Coordinates of C-alpha atoms in Angstrom, one line a residue:
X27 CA 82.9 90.0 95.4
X28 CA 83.5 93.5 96.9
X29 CA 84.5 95.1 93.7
X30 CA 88.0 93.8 93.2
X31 CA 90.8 95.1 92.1
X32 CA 92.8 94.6 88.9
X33 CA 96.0 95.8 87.6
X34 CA 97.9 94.9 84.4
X35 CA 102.0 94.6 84.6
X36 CA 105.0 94.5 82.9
X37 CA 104.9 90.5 81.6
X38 CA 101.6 90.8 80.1
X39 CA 99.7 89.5 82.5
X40 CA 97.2 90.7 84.6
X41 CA 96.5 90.4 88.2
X42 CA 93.0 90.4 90.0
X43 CA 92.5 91.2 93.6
X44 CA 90.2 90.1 96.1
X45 CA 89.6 93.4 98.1
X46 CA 87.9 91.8 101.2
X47 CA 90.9 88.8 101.6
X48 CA 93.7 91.3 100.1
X49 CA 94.4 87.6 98.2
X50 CA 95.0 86.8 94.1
X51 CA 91.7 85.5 93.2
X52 CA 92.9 85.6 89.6
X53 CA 95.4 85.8 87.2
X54 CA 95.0 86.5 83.8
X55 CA 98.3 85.5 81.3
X56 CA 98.0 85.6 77.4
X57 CA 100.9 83.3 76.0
X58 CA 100.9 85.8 72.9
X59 CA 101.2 88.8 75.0
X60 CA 104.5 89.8 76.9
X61 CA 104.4 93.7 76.6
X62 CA 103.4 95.5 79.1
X63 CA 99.8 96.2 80.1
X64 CA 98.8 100.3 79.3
X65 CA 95.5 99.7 80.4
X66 CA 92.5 97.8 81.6
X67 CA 88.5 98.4 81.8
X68 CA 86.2 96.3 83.4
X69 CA 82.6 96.1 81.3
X70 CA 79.3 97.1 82.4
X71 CA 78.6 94.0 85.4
X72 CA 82.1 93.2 85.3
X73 CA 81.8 89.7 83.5
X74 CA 84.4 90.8 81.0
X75 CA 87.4 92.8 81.2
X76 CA 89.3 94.7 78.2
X77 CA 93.0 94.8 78.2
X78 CA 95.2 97.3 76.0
X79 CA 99.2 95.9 75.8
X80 CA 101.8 97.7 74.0
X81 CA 102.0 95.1 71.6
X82 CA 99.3 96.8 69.8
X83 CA 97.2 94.6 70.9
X84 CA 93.2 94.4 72.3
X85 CA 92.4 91.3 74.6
X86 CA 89.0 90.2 75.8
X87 CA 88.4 88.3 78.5
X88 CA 85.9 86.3 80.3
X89 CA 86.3 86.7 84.5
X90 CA 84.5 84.1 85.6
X91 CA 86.3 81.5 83.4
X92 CA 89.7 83.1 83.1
X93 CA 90.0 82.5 79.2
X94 CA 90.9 84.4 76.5
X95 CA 87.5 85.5 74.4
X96 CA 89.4 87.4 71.3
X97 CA 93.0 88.8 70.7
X98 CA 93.0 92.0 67.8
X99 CA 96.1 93.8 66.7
X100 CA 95.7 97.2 65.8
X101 CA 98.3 99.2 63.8
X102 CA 99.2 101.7 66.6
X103 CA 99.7 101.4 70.7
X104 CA 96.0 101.6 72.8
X105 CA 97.5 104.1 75.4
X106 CA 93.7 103.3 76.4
X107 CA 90.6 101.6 75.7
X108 CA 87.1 101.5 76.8
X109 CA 84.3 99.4 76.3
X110 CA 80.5 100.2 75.1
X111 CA 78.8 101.1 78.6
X112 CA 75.4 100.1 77.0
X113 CA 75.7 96.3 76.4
X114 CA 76.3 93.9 79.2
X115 CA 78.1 91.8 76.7
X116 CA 79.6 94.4 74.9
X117 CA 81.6 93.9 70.5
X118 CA 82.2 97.3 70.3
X119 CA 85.5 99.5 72.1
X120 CA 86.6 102.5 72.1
X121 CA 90.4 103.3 71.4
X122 CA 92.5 105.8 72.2
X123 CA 96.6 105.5 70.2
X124 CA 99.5 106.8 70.7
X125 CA 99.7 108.0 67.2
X126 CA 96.7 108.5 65.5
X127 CA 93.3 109.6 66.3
X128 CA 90.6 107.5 68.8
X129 CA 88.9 104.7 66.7
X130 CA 85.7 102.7 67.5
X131 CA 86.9 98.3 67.2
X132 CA 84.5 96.0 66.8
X133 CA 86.2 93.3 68.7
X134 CA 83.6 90.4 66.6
X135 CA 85.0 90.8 63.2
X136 CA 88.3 93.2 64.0
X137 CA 87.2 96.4 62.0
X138 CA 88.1 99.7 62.7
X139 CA 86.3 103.0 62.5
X140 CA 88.2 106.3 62.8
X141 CA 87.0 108.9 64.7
X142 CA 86.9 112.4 63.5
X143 CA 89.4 114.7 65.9
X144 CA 88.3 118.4 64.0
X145 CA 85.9 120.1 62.3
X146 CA 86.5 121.1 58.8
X147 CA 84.3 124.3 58.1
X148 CA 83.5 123.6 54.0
X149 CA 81.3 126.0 53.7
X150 CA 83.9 128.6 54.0
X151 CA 86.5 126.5 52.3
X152 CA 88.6 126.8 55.5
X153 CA 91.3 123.6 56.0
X154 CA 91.7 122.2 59.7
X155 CA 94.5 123.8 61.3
X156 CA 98.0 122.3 60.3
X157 CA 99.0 121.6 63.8
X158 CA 96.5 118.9 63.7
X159 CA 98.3 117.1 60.7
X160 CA 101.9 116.1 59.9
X161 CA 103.3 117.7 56.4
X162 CA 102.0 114.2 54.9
X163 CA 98.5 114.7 55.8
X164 CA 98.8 112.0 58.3
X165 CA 96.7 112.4 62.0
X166 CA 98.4 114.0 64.8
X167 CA 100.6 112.6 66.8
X168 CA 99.8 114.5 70.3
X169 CA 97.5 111.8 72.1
X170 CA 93.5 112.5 71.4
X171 CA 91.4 111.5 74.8
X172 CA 87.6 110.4 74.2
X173 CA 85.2 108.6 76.1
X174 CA 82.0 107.0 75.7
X175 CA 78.7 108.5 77.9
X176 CA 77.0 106.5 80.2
X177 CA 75.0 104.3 78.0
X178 CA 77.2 104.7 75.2
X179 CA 75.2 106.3 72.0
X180 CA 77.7 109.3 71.7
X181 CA 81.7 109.8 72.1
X182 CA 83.2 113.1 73.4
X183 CA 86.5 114.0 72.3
X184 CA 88.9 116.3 73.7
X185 CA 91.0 117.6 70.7
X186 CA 94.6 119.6 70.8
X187 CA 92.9 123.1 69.9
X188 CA 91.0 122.4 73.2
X189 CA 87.8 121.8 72.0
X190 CA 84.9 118.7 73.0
X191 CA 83.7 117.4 70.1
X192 CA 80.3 115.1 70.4
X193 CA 80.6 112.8 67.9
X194 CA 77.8 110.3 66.6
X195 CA 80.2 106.7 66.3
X196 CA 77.2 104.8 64.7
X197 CA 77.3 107.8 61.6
X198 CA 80.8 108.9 62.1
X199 CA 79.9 112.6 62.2
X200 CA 80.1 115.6 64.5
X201 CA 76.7 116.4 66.4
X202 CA 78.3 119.3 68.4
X203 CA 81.4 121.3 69.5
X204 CA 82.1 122.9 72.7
X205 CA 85.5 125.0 73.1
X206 CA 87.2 125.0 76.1
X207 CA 88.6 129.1 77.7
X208 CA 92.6 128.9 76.6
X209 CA 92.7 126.4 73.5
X210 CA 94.7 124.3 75.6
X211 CA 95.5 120.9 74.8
X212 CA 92.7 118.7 76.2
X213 CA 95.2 115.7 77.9
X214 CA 91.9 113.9 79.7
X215 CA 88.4 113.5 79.6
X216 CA 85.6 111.3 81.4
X217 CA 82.1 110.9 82.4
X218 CA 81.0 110.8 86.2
X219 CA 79.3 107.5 86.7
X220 CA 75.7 108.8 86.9
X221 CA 76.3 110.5 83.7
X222 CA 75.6 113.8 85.1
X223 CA 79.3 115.2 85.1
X224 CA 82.3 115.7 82.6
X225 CA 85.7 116.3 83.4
X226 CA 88.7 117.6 81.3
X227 CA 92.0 118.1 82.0
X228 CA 93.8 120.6 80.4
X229 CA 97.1 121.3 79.4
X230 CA 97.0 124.7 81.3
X231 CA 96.7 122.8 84.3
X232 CA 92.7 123.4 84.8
X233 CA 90.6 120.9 85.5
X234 CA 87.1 121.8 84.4
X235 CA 84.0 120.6 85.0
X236 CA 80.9 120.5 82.9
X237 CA 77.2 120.0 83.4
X238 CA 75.5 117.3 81.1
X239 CA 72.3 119.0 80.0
X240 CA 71.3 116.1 77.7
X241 CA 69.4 113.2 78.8
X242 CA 71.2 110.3 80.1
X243 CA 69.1 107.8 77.8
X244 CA 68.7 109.1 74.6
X245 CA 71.0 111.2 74.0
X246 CA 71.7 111.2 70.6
X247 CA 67.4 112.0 69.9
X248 CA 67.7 114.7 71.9
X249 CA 70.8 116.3 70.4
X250 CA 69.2 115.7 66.7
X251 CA 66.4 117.5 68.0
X252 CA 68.4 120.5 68.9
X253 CA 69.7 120.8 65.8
X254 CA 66.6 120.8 63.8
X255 CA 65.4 123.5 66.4
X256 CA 68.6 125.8 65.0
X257 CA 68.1 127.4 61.7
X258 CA 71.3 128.5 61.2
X259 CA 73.2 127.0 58.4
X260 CA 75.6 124.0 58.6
X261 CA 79.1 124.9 60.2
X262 CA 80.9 125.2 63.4
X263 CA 78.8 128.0 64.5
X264 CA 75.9 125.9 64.3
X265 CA 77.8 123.1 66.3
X266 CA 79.1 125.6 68.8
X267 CA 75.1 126.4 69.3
X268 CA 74.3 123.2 69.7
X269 CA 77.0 122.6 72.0
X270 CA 76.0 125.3 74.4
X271 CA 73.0 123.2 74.6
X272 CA 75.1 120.4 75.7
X273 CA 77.6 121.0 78.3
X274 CA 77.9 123.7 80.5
X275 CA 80.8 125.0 82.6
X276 CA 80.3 124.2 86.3
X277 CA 83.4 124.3 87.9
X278 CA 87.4 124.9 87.5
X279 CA 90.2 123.5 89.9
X280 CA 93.8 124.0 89.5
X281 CA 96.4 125.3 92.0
X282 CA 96.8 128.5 91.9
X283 CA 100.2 128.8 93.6
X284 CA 102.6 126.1 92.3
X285 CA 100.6 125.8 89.0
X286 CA 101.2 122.4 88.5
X287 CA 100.2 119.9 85.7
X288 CA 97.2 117.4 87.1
X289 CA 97.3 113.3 86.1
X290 CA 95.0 110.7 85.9
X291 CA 91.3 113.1 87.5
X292 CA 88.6 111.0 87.8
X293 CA 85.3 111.5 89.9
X294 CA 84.3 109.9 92.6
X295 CA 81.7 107.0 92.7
X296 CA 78.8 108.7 93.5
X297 CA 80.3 112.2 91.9
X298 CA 80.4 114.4 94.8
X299 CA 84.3 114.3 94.8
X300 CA 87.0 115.4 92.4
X301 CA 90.0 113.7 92.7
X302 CA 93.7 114.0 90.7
X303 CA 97.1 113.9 91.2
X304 CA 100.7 116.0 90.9
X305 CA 102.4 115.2 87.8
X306 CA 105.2 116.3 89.3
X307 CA 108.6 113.9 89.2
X308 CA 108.9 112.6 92.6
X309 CA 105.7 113.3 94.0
X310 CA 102.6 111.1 94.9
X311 CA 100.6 113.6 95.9
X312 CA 96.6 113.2 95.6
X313 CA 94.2 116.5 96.1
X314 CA 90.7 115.8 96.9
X315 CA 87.9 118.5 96.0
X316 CA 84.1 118.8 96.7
X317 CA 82.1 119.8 93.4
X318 CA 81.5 122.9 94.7
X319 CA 85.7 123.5 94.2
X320 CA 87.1 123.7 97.7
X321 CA 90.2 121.9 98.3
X322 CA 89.7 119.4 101.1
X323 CA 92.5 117.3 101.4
X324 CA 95.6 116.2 100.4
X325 CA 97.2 113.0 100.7
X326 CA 101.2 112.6 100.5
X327 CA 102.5 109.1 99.7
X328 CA 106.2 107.9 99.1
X329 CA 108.5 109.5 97.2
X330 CA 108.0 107.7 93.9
X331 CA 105.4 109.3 90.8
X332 CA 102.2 108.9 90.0
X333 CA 100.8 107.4 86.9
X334 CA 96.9 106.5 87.5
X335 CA 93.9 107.1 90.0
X336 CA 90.8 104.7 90.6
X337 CA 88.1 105.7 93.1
X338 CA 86.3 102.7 94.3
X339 CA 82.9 102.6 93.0
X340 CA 80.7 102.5 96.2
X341 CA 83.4 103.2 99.4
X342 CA 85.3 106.1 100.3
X343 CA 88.9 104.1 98.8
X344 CA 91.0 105.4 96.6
X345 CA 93.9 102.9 94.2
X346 CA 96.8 104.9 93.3
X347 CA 99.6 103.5 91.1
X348 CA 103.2 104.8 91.1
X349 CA 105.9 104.7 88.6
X350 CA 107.7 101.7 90.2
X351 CA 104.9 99.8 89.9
X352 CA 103.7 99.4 93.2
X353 CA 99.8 99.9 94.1
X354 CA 98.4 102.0 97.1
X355 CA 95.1 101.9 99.1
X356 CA 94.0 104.8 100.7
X357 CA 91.1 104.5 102.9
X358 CA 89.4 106.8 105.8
X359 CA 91.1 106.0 109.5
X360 CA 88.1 105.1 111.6
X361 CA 88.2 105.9 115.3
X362 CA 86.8 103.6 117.7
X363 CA 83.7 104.8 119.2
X364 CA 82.5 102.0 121.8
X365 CA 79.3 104.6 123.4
X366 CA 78.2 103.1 119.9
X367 CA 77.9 99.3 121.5
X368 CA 76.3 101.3 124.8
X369 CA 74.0 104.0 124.7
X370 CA 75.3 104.3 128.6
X371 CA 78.8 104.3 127.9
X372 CA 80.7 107.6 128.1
X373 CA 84.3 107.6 127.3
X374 CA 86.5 110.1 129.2
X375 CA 89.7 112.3 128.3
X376 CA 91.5 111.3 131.3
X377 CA 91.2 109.9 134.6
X378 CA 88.2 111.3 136.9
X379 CA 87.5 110.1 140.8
X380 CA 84.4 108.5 140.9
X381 CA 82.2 108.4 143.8
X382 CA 79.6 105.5 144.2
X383 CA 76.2 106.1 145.2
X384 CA 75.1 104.6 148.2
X385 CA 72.6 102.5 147.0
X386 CA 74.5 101.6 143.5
X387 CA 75.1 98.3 144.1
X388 CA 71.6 97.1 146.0
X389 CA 70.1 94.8 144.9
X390 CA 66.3 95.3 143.5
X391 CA 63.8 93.3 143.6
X392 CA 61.9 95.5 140.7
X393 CA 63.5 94.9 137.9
X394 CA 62.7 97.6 134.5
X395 CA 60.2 96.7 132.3
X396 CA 62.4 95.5 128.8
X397 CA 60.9 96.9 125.6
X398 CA 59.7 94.1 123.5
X399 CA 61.3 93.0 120.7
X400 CA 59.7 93.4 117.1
X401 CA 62.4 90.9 115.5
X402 CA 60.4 87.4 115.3
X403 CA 63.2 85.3 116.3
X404 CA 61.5 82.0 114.6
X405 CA 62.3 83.8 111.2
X406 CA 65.5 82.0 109.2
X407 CA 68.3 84.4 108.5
X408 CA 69.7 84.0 105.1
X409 CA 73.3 84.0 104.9
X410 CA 73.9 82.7 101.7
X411 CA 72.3 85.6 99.4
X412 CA 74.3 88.3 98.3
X413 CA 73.3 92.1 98.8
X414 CA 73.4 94.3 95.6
X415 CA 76.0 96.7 95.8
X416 CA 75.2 98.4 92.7
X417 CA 78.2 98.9 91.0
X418 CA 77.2 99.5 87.9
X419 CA 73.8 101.1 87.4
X420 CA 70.4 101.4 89.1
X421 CA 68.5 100.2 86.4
X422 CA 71.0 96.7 86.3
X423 CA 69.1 94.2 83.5
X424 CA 71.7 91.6 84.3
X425 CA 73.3 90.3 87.5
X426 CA 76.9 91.7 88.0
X427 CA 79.4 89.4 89.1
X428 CA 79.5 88.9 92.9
X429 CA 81.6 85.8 93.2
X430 CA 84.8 84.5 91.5
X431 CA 86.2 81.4 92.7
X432 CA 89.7 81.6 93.9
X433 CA 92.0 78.3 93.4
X434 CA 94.9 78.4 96.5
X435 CA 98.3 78.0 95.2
X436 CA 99.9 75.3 95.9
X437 CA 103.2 75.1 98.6
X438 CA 106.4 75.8 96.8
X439 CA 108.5 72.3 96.2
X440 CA 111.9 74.3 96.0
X441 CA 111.8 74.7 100.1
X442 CA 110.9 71.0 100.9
X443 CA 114.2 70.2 98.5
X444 CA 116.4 73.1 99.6
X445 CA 115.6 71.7 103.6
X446 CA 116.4 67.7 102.0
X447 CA 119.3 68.8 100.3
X448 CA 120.6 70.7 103.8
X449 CA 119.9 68.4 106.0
X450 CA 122.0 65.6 103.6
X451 CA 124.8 67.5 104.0
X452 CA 125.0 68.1 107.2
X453 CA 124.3 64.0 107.3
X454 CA 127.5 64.1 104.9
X455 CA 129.5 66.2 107.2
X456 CA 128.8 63.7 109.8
X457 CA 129.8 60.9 108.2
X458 CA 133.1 62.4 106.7
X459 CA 133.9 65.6 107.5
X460 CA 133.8 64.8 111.6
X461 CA 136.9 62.9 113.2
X462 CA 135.0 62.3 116.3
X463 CA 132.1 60.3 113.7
X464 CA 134.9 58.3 112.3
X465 CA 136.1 57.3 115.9
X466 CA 132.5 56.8 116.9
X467 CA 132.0 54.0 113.4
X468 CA 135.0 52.3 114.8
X469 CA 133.3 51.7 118.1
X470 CA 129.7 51.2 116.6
X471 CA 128.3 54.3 116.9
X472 CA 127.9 56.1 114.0
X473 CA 123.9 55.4 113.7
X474 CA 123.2 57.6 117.0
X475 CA 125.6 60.2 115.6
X476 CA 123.9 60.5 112.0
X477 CA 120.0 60.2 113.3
X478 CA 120.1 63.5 115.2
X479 CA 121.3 66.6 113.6
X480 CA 122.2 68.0 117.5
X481 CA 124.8 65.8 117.1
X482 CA 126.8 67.7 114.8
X483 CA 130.6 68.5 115.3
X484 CA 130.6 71.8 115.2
X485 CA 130.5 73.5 118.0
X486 CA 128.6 76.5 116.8
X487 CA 125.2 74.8 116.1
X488 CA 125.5 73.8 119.5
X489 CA 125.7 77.5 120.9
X490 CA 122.9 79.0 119.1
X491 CA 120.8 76.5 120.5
X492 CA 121.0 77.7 124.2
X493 CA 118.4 76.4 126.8
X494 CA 117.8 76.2 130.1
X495 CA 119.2 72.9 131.6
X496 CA 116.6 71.0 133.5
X497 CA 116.7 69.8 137.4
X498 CA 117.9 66.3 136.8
X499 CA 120.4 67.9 134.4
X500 CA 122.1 69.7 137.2
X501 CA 122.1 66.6 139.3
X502 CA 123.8 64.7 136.6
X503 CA 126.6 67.5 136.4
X504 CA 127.1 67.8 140.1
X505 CA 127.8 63.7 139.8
X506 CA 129.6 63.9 137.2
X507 CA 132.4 66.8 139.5
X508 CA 132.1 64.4 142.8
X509 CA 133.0 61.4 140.5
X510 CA 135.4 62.4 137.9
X511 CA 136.1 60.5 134.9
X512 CA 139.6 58.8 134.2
X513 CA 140.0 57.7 130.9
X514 CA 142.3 59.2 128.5
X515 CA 143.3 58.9 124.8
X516 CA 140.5 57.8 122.0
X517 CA 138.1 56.2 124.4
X518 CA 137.8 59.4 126.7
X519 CA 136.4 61.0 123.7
X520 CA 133.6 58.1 123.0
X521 CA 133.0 58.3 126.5
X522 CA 132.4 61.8 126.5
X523 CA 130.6 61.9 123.4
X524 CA 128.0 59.3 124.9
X525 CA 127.5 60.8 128.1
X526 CA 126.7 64.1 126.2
X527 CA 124.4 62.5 124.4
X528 CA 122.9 61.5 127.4
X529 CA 123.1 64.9 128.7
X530 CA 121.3 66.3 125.6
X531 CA 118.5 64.0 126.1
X532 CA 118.2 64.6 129.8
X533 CA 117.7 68.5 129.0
X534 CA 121.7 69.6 128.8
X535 CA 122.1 72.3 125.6
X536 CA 124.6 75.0 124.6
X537 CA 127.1 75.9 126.9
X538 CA 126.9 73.1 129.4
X539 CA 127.9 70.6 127.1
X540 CA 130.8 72.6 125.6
X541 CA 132.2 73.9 128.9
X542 CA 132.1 70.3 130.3
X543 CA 133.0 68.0 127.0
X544 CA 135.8 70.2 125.0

């Protein structure tokens, strides 16, 4: 399975996509759940996938079966969650509220572990800032991103003084702090998927980039290390120390004409690319950098804003989501190149006169020496194993999910009743609503009338259907004007009813018949 696609809506449910068919392969529905979805993450080899509702709730679920794992409600609304990168099948989340500060849920027994969103200097006896509490001492209410690093021992935290704090979950404690130039409100933050990368988004519309100098396994040892390498005493100078030796700034993007505010940045799958998009109202609007900070493209979509980004993990494809709730795929326009099926080919700009050579098309009797083949045609081909696309990590301990079976869905009943209940009507028209069916009863009639719905009184159903008469058709008419009929009354209308059934079986539609008959 070709990394497919899912997306939670409005009802609750959740919808996966097969990205090679463009088909449902799955749907996931929780009967409990009917808020809408804020958010989805699929875990490390996609057999499980975490959804955040705003219910307040945190579903698991298992892929491959389509059922419901465990349900937990927290006391505030997920705006997003995460799961631990480092098990394959992971307990542990990470949460990010609406209203309070990002907590760690162990999804196994339901308990919840607040996460830490300032540093308190002690030593001096100097209180956290009040704009990071309400007057009753309760967390902020300005959303507080956080993710998880790539094999999940630490959680960085973008704050609202515009700070990254590294926090150890397993302890609950800050390892390290990093301030970010401005103080601005950090409104996103995530890890590049070789863990080499961070990204924040600020609210002084910058998008910064920062240089992992940790390890990628390990990380936590290595940032105790540090520490003990620091003699300076306990406080946030020693954490902004120690944080020097964590990130470093690589990079800033923002736009420095319009100035505008930047939504849902993300990397790209192999973290070469910088992608994010215009928070403007009205706009879908996605600009495309290199890590070195040049702007290389931007794409313009319908008029209709943008609320989330996904870059596919392994193609050049890009998932955009608009406010209306419809999904975009943005993928590279390949040109044909057919000198690529024939080294000999060469493909011309416009027409050219081309004159043979005189011997072109002799035949020769020495034909070239063919380079032999090194493919041993007796070998078997498999076509039944799967190449590893690795999605997930290079040192994989598990096999990812590569196939989900997809059930078709069954034909719709309402159409085969809405055509029955049609086609009895127009059976009940001509029965009742039809003097010339009432006539034709009298004379013993009726069952040709009601077997074929051409036979219907109304004229109009007879001019849509306009064909071309056929030969013996025409001969039949030109009878028909040598040898007129002479009947009159209620018979001449039988008559004339029978011989244009005769006509319509002989090829005679539309007009003919109502020039000839009426």
């Amino acid at each position: 399975m070709n990394a497919p696609i899912i997306a939670g809506c409005s009802d609750g449910s959740c919808v996966i996509w097969d990205f090679e068919t463009r088909g449902i392969a799955k749907v996931l529905r929780d009967k409990e759940c009917v808020a809408a979805i804020t958010s989805v993450c699929w875990s490390k080899y996609g057999h499980r996938i975490l959804v955040s509702a705003a219910d307040k709730s945190l579903t698991l679920w298992d892929v491959l079966k389509g059922e419901k794992i465990t349900r937990i409600v927290l006391q505030q609304t997920p705006l997003q969650a995460r799961l631990h990168p480092g098990s394959s099948t992971p307990s542990l989340c990470l949460a990010c509220p609406l209203s309070s500060a990002p907590m760690i849920v162990d999804l196994s027994t339901g308990s919840t572990s607040i996460l830490p969103i300032a540093v308190p200097d002690v030593a001096n006896g100097i209180a956290p800032s009040s704009r990071n509490k309400y007057s009753d001492g309760t967390p902020p209410f300005t959303p507080t991103a956080a993710c998880f690093n790539k094999y999940g021992d630490l959680v960085y935290v973008g704050n609202s003084k515009g700070e990254i704090l590294v926090i150890d979950h397993k302890s609950n404690q800050i390892r390290a702090l990093v301030p970010v130039s401005g103080a601005a409100v950090i409104k996103n933050i995530v890890f590049s998927r070789n863990g080499q990368y961070l990204l924040t988004n600020s609210n002084d519309r910058t998008i910064r980039i920062y240089d992992n100098l940790l390890p990628l396994k390990n990380g936590l040892e290595a940032l105790v290390d540090i520490e003990k390498g620091i003699a300076e005493p306990n406080g946030i100078e020693k954490m902004k120390m120690v944080g020097s030796k964590c990130l470093a700034l690589f990079r800033e993007f923002q736009d420095s004409i319009t100035k505008m505010h930047w939504k849902a940045p993300c990397f790209s799958g192999d973290g070469e690319w910088v992608i994010a998009g215009s928070a403007s109202k009205g706009e879908h609007k996605i600009y495309i950098w290199d890590r070195a900070g040049y702007l290389v493209k931007i794409l313009e979509g319908p008029k209709e804003a943008l609320i989330d980004l996904a870059w596919h993990p392994v193609h050049p494809i890009i998932v955009s989501v608009s406010l209306t709730g419809w999904v975009y795929i943005w993928a590279k326009d390949y040109t044909e190149n057919w000198s690529a099926f024939a080294p000999d080919f060469k493909e011309l700009e416009e027409n050219e006169e081309y004159v043979e050579r005189e011997d072109e098309f002799d035949l020769n009797t020495e034909t070239e020496k063919v380079k032999e083949s090194n493919i041993n045609e007796d070998e078997e081909v498999d076509i039944v194993a799967v190449d590893k696309d690795a999605f997930s990590d290079s040192d994989m301990s598990q096999e990812e999910l590569c196939f989900l079976p997809a059930i078709p869905c069954p034909d719709v009943p309402e159409r085969q009743g809405k055509c029955v209940g049609s086609s009895s009507k127009l059976m009940d028209r001509n029965h009742s609503g039809s003097p010339l069916s009432e006539e034709a009863m009298q004379n013993g009639q009726a069952a040709n009338h009601a077997s074929s719905p051409l036979e219907e009184d109304t004229g109009g159903t007879r001019l849509k259907r306009k064909r071309k008469p056929s030969e013996k058709g025409l001969e039949l008419q030109a009878e028909k004007v040598r040898k007129p009929l002479k009947s009159s009354g209620r018979s001449s209308k039988v008559k004339s009813k029978s011989m244009a059934d005769q006509d319509m079986s002989n090829g005679v539609y539309g007009d003919d018949i109502s020039d000839e008959y009426q």
